[in-house]
Coordinates of C-alpha atoms and ligand atoms in Angstrom, one line a residue:
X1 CA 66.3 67.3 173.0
X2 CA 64.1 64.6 171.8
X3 CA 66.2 62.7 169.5
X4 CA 65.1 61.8 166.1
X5 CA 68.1 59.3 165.7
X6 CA 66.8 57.4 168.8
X7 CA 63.5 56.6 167.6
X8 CA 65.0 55.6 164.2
X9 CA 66.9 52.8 166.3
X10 CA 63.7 51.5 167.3
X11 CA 62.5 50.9 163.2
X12 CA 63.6 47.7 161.9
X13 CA 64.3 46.9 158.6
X14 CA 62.4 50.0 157.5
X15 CA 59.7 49.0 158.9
X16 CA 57.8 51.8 161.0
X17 CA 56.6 49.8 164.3
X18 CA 53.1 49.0 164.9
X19 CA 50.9 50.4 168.0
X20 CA 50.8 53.8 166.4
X21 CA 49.1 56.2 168.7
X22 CA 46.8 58.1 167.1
X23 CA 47.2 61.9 168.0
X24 CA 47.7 64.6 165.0
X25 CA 50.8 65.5 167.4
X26 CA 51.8 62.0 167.7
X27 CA 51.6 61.6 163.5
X28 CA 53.5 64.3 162.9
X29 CA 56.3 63.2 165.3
X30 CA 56.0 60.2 163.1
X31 CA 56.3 61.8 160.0
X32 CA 59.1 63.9 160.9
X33 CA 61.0 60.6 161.9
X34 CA 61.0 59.0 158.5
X35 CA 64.1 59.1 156.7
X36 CA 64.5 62.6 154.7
X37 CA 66.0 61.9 150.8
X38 CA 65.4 65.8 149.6
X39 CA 68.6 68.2 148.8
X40 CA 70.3 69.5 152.5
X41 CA 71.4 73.1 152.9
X42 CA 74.8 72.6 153.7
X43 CA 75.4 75.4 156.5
X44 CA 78.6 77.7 157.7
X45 CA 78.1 79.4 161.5
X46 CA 79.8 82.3 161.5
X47 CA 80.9 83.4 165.2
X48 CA 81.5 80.8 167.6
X49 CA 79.7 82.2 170.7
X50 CA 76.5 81.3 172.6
X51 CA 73.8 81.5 170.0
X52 CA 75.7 80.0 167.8
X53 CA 76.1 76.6 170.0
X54 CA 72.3 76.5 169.6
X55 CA 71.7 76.2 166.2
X56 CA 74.5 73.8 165.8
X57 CA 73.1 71.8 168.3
X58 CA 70.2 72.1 166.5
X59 CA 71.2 71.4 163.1
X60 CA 72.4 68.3 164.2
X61 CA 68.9 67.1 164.5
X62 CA 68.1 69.1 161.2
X63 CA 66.5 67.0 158.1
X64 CA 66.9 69.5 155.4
X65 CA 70.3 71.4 156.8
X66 CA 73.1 70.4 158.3
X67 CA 76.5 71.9 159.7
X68 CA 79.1 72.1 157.1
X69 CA 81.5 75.0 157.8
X70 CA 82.9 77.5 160.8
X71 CA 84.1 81.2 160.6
X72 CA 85.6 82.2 163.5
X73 CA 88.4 84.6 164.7
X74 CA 90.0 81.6 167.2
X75 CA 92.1 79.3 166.1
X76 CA 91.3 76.8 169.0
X77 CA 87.4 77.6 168.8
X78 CA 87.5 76.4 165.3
X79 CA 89.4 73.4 165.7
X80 CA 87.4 72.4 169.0
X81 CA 84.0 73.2 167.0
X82 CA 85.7 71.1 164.4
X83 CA 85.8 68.1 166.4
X84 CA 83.1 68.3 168.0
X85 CA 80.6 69.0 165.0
X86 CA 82.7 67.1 162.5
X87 CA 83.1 69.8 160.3
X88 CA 86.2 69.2 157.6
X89 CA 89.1 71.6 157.7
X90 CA 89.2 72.3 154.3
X91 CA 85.4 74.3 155.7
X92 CA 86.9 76.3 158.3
X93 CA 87.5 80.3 157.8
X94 CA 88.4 83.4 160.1
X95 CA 87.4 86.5 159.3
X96 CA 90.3 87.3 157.2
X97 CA 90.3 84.4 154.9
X98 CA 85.9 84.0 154.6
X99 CA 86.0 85.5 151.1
X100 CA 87.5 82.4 149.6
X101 CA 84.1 80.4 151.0
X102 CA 82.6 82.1 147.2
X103 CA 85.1 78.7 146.1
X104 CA 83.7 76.4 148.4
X105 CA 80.9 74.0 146.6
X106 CA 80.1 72.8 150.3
X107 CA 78.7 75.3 151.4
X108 CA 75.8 77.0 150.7
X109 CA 74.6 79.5 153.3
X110 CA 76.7 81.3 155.9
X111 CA 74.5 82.0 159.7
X112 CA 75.8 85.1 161.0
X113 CA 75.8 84.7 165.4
X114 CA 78.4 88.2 165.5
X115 CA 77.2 90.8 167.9
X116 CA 74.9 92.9 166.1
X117 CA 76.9 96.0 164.5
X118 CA 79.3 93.3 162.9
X119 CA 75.8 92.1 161.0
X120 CA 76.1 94.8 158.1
X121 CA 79.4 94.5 156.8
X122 CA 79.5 90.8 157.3
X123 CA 76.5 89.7 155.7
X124 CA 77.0 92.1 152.5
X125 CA 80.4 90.2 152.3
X126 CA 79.0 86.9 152.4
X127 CA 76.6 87.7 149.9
X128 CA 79.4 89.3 147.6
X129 CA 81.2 85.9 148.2
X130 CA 77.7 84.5 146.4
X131 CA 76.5 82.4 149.5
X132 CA 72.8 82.9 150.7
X133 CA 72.6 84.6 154.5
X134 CA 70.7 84.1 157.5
X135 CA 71.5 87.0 160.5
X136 CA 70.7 86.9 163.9
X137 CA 68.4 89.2 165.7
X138 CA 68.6 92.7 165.6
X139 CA 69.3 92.4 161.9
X140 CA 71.5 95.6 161.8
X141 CA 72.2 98.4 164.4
X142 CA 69.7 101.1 161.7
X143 CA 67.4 100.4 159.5
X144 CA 69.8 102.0 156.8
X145 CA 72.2 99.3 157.3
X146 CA 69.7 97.1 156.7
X147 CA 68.1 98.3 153.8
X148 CA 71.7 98.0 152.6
X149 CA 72.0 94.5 153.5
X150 CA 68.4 93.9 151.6
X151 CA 70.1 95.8 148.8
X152 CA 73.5 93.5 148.5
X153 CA 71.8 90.3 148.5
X154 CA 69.3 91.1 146.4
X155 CA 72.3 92.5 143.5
X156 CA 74.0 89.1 144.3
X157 CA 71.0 87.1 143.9
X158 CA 71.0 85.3 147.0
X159 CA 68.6 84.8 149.9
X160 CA 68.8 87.0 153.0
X161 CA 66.7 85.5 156.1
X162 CA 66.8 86.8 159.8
X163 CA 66.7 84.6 163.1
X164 CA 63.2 85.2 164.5
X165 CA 62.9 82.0 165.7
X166 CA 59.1 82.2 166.7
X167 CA 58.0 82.3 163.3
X168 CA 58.2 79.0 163.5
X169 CA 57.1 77.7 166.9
X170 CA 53.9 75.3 167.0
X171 CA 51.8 77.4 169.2
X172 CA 52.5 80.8 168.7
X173 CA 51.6 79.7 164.8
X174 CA 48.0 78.6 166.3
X175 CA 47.6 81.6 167.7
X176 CA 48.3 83.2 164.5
X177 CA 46.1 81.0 162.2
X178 CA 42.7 80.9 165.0
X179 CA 43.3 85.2 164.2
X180 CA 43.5 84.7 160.5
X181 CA 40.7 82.4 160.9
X182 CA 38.9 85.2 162.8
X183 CA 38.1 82.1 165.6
X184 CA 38.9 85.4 168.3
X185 CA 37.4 88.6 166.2
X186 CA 38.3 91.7 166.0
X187 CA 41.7 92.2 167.9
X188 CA 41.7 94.9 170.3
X189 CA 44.7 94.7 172.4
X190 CA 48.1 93.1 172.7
X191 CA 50.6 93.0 175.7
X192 CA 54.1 91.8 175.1
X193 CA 56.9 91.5 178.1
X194 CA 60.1 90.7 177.4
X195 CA 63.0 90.7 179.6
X196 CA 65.7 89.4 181.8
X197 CA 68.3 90.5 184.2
X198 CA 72.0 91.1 182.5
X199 CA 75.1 89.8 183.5
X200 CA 78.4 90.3 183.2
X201 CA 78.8 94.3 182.8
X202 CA 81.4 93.9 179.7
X203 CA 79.6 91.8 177.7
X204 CA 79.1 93.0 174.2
X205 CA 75.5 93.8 174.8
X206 CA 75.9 96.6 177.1
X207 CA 78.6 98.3 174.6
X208 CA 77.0 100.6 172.4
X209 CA 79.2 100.0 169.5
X210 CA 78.9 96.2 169.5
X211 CA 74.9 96.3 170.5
X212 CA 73.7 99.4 169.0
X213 CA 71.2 99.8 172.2
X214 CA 70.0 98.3 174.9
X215 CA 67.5 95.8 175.5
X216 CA 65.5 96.9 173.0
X217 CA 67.3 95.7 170.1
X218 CA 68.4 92.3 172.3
X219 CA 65.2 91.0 174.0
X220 CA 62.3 93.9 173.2
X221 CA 62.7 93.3 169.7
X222 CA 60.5 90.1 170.3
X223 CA 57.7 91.9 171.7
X224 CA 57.8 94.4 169.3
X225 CA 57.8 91.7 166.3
X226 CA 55.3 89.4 168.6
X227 CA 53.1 92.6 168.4
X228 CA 52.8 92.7 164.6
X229 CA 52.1 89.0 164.0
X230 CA 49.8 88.0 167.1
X231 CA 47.7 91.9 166.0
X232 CA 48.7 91.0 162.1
X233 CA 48.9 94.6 161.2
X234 CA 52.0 97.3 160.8
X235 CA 51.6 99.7 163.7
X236 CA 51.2 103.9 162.4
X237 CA 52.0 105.2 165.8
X238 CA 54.5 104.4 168.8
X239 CA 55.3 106.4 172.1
X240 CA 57.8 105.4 174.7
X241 CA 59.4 106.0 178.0
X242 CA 62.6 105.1 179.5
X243 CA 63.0 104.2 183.1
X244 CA 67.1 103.7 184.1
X245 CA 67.8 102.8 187.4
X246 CA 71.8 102.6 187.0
X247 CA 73.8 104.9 185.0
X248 CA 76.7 103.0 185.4
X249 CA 76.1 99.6 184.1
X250 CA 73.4 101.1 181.8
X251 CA 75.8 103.8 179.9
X252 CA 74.9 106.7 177.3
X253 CA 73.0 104.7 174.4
X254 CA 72.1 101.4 176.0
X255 CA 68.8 101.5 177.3
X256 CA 67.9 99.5 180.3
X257 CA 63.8 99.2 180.6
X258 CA 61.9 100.9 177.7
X259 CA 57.8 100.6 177.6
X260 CA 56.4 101.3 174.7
X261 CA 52.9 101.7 173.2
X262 CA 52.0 101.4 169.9
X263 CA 48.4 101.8 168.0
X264 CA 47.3 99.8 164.7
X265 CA 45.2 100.9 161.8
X266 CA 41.9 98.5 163.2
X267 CA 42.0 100.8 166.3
X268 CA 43.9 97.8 168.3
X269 CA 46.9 98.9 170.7
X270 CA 49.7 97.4 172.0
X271 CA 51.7 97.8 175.2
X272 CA 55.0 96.3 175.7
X273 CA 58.1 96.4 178.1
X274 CA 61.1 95.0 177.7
X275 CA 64.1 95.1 180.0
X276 CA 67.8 94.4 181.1
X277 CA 66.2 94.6 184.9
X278 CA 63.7 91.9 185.5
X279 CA 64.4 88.0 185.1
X280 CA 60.8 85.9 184.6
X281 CA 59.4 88.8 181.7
X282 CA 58.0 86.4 178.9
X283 CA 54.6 87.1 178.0
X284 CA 52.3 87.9 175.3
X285 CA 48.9 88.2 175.8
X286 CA 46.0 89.2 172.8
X287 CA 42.8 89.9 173.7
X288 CA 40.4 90.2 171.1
X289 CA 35.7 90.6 170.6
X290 CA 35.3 86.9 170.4
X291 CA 38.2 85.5 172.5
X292 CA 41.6 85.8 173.9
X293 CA 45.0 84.1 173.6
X294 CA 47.4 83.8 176.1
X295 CA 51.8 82.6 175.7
X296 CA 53.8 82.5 178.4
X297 CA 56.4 81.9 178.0
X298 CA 56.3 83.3 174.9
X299 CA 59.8 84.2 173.4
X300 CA 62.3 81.9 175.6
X301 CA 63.8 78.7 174.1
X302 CA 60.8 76.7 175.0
X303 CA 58.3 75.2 175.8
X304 CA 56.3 77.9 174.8
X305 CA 53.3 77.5 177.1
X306 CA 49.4 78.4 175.5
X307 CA 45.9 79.0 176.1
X308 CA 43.0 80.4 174.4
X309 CA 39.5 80.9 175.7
X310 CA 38.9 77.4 173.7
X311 CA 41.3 76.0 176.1
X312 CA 45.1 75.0 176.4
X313 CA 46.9 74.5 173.2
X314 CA 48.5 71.5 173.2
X315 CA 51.4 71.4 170.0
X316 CA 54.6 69.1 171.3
X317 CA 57.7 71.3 172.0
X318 CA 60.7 70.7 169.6
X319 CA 64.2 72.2 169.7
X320 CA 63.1 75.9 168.0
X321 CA 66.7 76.2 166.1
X322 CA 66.1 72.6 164.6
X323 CA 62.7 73.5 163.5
X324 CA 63.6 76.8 162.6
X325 CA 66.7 75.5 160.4
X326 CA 64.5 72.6 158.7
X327 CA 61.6 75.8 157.5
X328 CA 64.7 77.7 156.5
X329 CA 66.4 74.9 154.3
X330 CA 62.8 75.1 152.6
X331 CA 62.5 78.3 152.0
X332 CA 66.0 78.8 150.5
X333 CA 66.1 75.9 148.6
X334 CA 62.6 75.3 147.5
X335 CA 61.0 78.6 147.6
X336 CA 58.6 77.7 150.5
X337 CA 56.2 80.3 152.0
X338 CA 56.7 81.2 155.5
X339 CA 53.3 81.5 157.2
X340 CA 55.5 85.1 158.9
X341 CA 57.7 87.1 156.3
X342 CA 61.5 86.3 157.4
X343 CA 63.6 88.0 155.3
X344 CA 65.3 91.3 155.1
X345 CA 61.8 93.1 154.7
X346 CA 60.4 92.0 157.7
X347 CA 63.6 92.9 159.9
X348 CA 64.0 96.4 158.5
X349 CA 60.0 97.3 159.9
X350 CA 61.3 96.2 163.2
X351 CA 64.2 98.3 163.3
X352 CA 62.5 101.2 161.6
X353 CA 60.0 101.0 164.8
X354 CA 62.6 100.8 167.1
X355 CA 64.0 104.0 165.9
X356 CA 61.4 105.7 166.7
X357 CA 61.0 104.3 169.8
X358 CA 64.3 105.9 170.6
X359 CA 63.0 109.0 169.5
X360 CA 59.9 109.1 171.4
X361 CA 62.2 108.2 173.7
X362 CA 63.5 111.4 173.7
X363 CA 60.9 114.2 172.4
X364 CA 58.2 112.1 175.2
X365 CA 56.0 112.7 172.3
X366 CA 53.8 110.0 170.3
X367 CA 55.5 109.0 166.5
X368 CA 53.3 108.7 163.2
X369 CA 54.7 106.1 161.4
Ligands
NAD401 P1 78.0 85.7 172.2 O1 78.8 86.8 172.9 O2 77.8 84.4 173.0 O3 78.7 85.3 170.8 C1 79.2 86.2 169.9 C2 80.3 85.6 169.1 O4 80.8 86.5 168.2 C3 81.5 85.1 170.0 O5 81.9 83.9 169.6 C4 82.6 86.2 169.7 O6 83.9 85.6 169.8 C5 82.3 86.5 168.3 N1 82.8 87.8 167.8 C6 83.3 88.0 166.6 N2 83.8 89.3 166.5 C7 83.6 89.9 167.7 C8 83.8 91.2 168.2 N3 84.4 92.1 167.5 N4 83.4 91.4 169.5 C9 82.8 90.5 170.2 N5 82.6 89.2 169.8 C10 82.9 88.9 168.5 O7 76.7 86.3 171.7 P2 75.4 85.6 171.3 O8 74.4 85.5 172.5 O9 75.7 84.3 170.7 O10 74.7 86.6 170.3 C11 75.1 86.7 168.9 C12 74.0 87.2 168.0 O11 72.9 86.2 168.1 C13 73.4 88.5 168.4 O12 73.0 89.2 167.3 C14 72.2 88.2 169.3 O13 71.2 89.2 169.2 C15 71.7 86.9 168.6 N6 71.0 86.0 169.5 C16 69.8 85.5 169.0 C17 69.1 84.6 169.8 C18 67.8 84.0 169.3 O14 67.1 83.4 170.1 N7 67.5 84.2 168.0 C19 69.6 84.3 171.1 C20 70.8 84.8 171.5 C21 71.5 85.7 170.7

């Protein structure tokens, strides 16, 4: 990770050195090192796994958020994550005791990085506890338990946003804007893969209960999403097919390779695949009357890799859960637009989508949505 403290050791005496190259890029990496005086979102992760590394890695280089508290069933997790991120005790909660947090002037938002059925009830407690939330990807395991989630945070008055982390990444937000821009016309087709080859066969992921599907809700929710902002419209129809090749590691419920199709009010269609079967799956490709646009990878941790028919796009890489935590910070605490919805709203059309993916699934037969 680039690091923003590093170039600060090279300005003296607040004085920004001279010999300035002159890129847009180049600026902006400027103005992002300049010394931040606004109000912070003081942040608690909640579930100490994998994911969860990332964004506090991330926040660490964060202007507008930073790592205050830990929730986490582990006593020696917490007190490692403790030291490492220094992170006071008086911040530190398991999942008995997180209630109390509704006392803790400290923090402000809690980040929830549980496996995905945990999402509901955990995020409708931290919003009870008056603390805004951000959730991880899938939102919820149904679209119910998400419109419940929408419902408890809007009752407590607090702000509910969801991890899609590509919302926010430099070229995939050029690609959006040339559309907008009508630069590549009328859209006619999109093409999202998404996958990779799973592990360990007792992970979380591949338990039903814990995942609430397969790689659907983990890795081909991305090209679903990617789908409705690189097309910018809601699909009204989806179709689907399943292809399993082992029954054993891919059980009842947990779907392995799913490709689905979906159609858009303009006329534009979309074919996707995502997977549990295929490492190197990370692509998104738009093709619309005037031009095409091209990201590969497109959904990874970066660098996301572009090109138009205008050429490459050329937006420097930074860490996605820094930038992603810094656009947060100023959405919850200054009301800032995101140029993609983020909240609750937004999740709950995925997940509505993937249900009925899983049903066409099923009935082989095209939905209406
Ligand atoms: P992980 O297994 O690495 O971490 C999960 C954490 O939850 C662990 O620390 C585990 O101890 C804890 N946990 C709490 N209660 C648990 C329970 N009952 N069973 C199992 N674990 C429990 O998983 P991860 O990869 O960090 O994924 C966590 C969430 O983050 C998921 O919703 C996933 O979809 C999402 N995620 C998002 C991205 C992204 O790029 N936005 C990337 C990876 C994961």
């Amino acid at each position: 990770m680039n690091s923003r403290r590093d170039f600060l050791q090279k300005i003296t005496g607040g004085l920004i050195i001279l010999n300035l190259p002159t890129s847009s890029s180049a600026k902006a990496g400027l103005i992002d090192s300049l010394p931040y005086e606004g109000p912070v979102l003081r942040v608690a992760l909640m579930g100490l796994g994998g994911y969860a590394k990332r964004v506090a890695d991330g926040l660490l280089e964060s202007k507008m958020a930073k790592l205050t508290g830990l929730i986490s069933g582990t006593p020696e997790k917490l007190s490692n994550w403790q030291s490492k991120y220094k992170v006071a005790e008086a911040n530190c909660y398991n999942y008995e005791n997180f209630d109390r947090i509704k006392d803790n002037p400290e923090i402000d938002a809690v980040y929830v990085t549980t496996p995905n059925a945990l999402h509901h009830d955990q995020v409708i407690q931290i919003a009870k506890a008056g603390k805004h939330v951000i959730c991880e990807k899938p939102m919820a395991i149904s679209s119910k338990e998400g419109n419940e989630m929408i419902e408890a945070c809007n009752k407590a008055n607090v702000k509910l946003l969801v991890g899609y982390r590509m919302h926010f990444e430099a070229n995939t937000l050029e690609v959006v804007k040339m559309r907008k821009e009508g630069k590549l016309g009328k859209v006619l087709f999109f093409q999202g893969l998404c996958g990779f080859k799973i592990g360990d066969p007792k992970q979380w992921r591949l338990n039903k209960t814990l995942s609430g599907g397969g790689s659907m809700m983990d890795i081909g929710i991305y090209a679903l999403n990617g789908a409705r902002y690189m097309v910018g419209e809601e699909p009204i129809w989806v179709t689907a097919q399943e292809t399993k090749t082992d029954n054993e590691i891919f059980k009842d419920g947990i779907d392995e390779t799913i490709q689905f199709q979906m159609g858009f009010p303009s006329g534009a269609v979309a074919s996707c695949l995502s997977t549990y079967n295929m490492n190197n799956l990370d692509r998104f490709f738009l093709t619309a009357e005037k031009g095409f646009a091209e990201l590969q990878p497109a959904a990874g941790y970066g660098p996301i890799e572009g090109k138009t028919n205008k050429g490459k796009l050329n937006n420097p890489h930074r860490y996605h859960q820094t930038v992603q935590m810094d656009e947060m910070a100023g959405i919850i605490l200054k009301g800032n637009e995101p140029v993609i919805p983020i909240d609750g709203y937004e999740a709950v059309k995925d997940l509505k989508i993937i249900e009925a993916i899983y049903k066409a699934v099923k009935i082989g037969k095209k939905i209406k949505l």
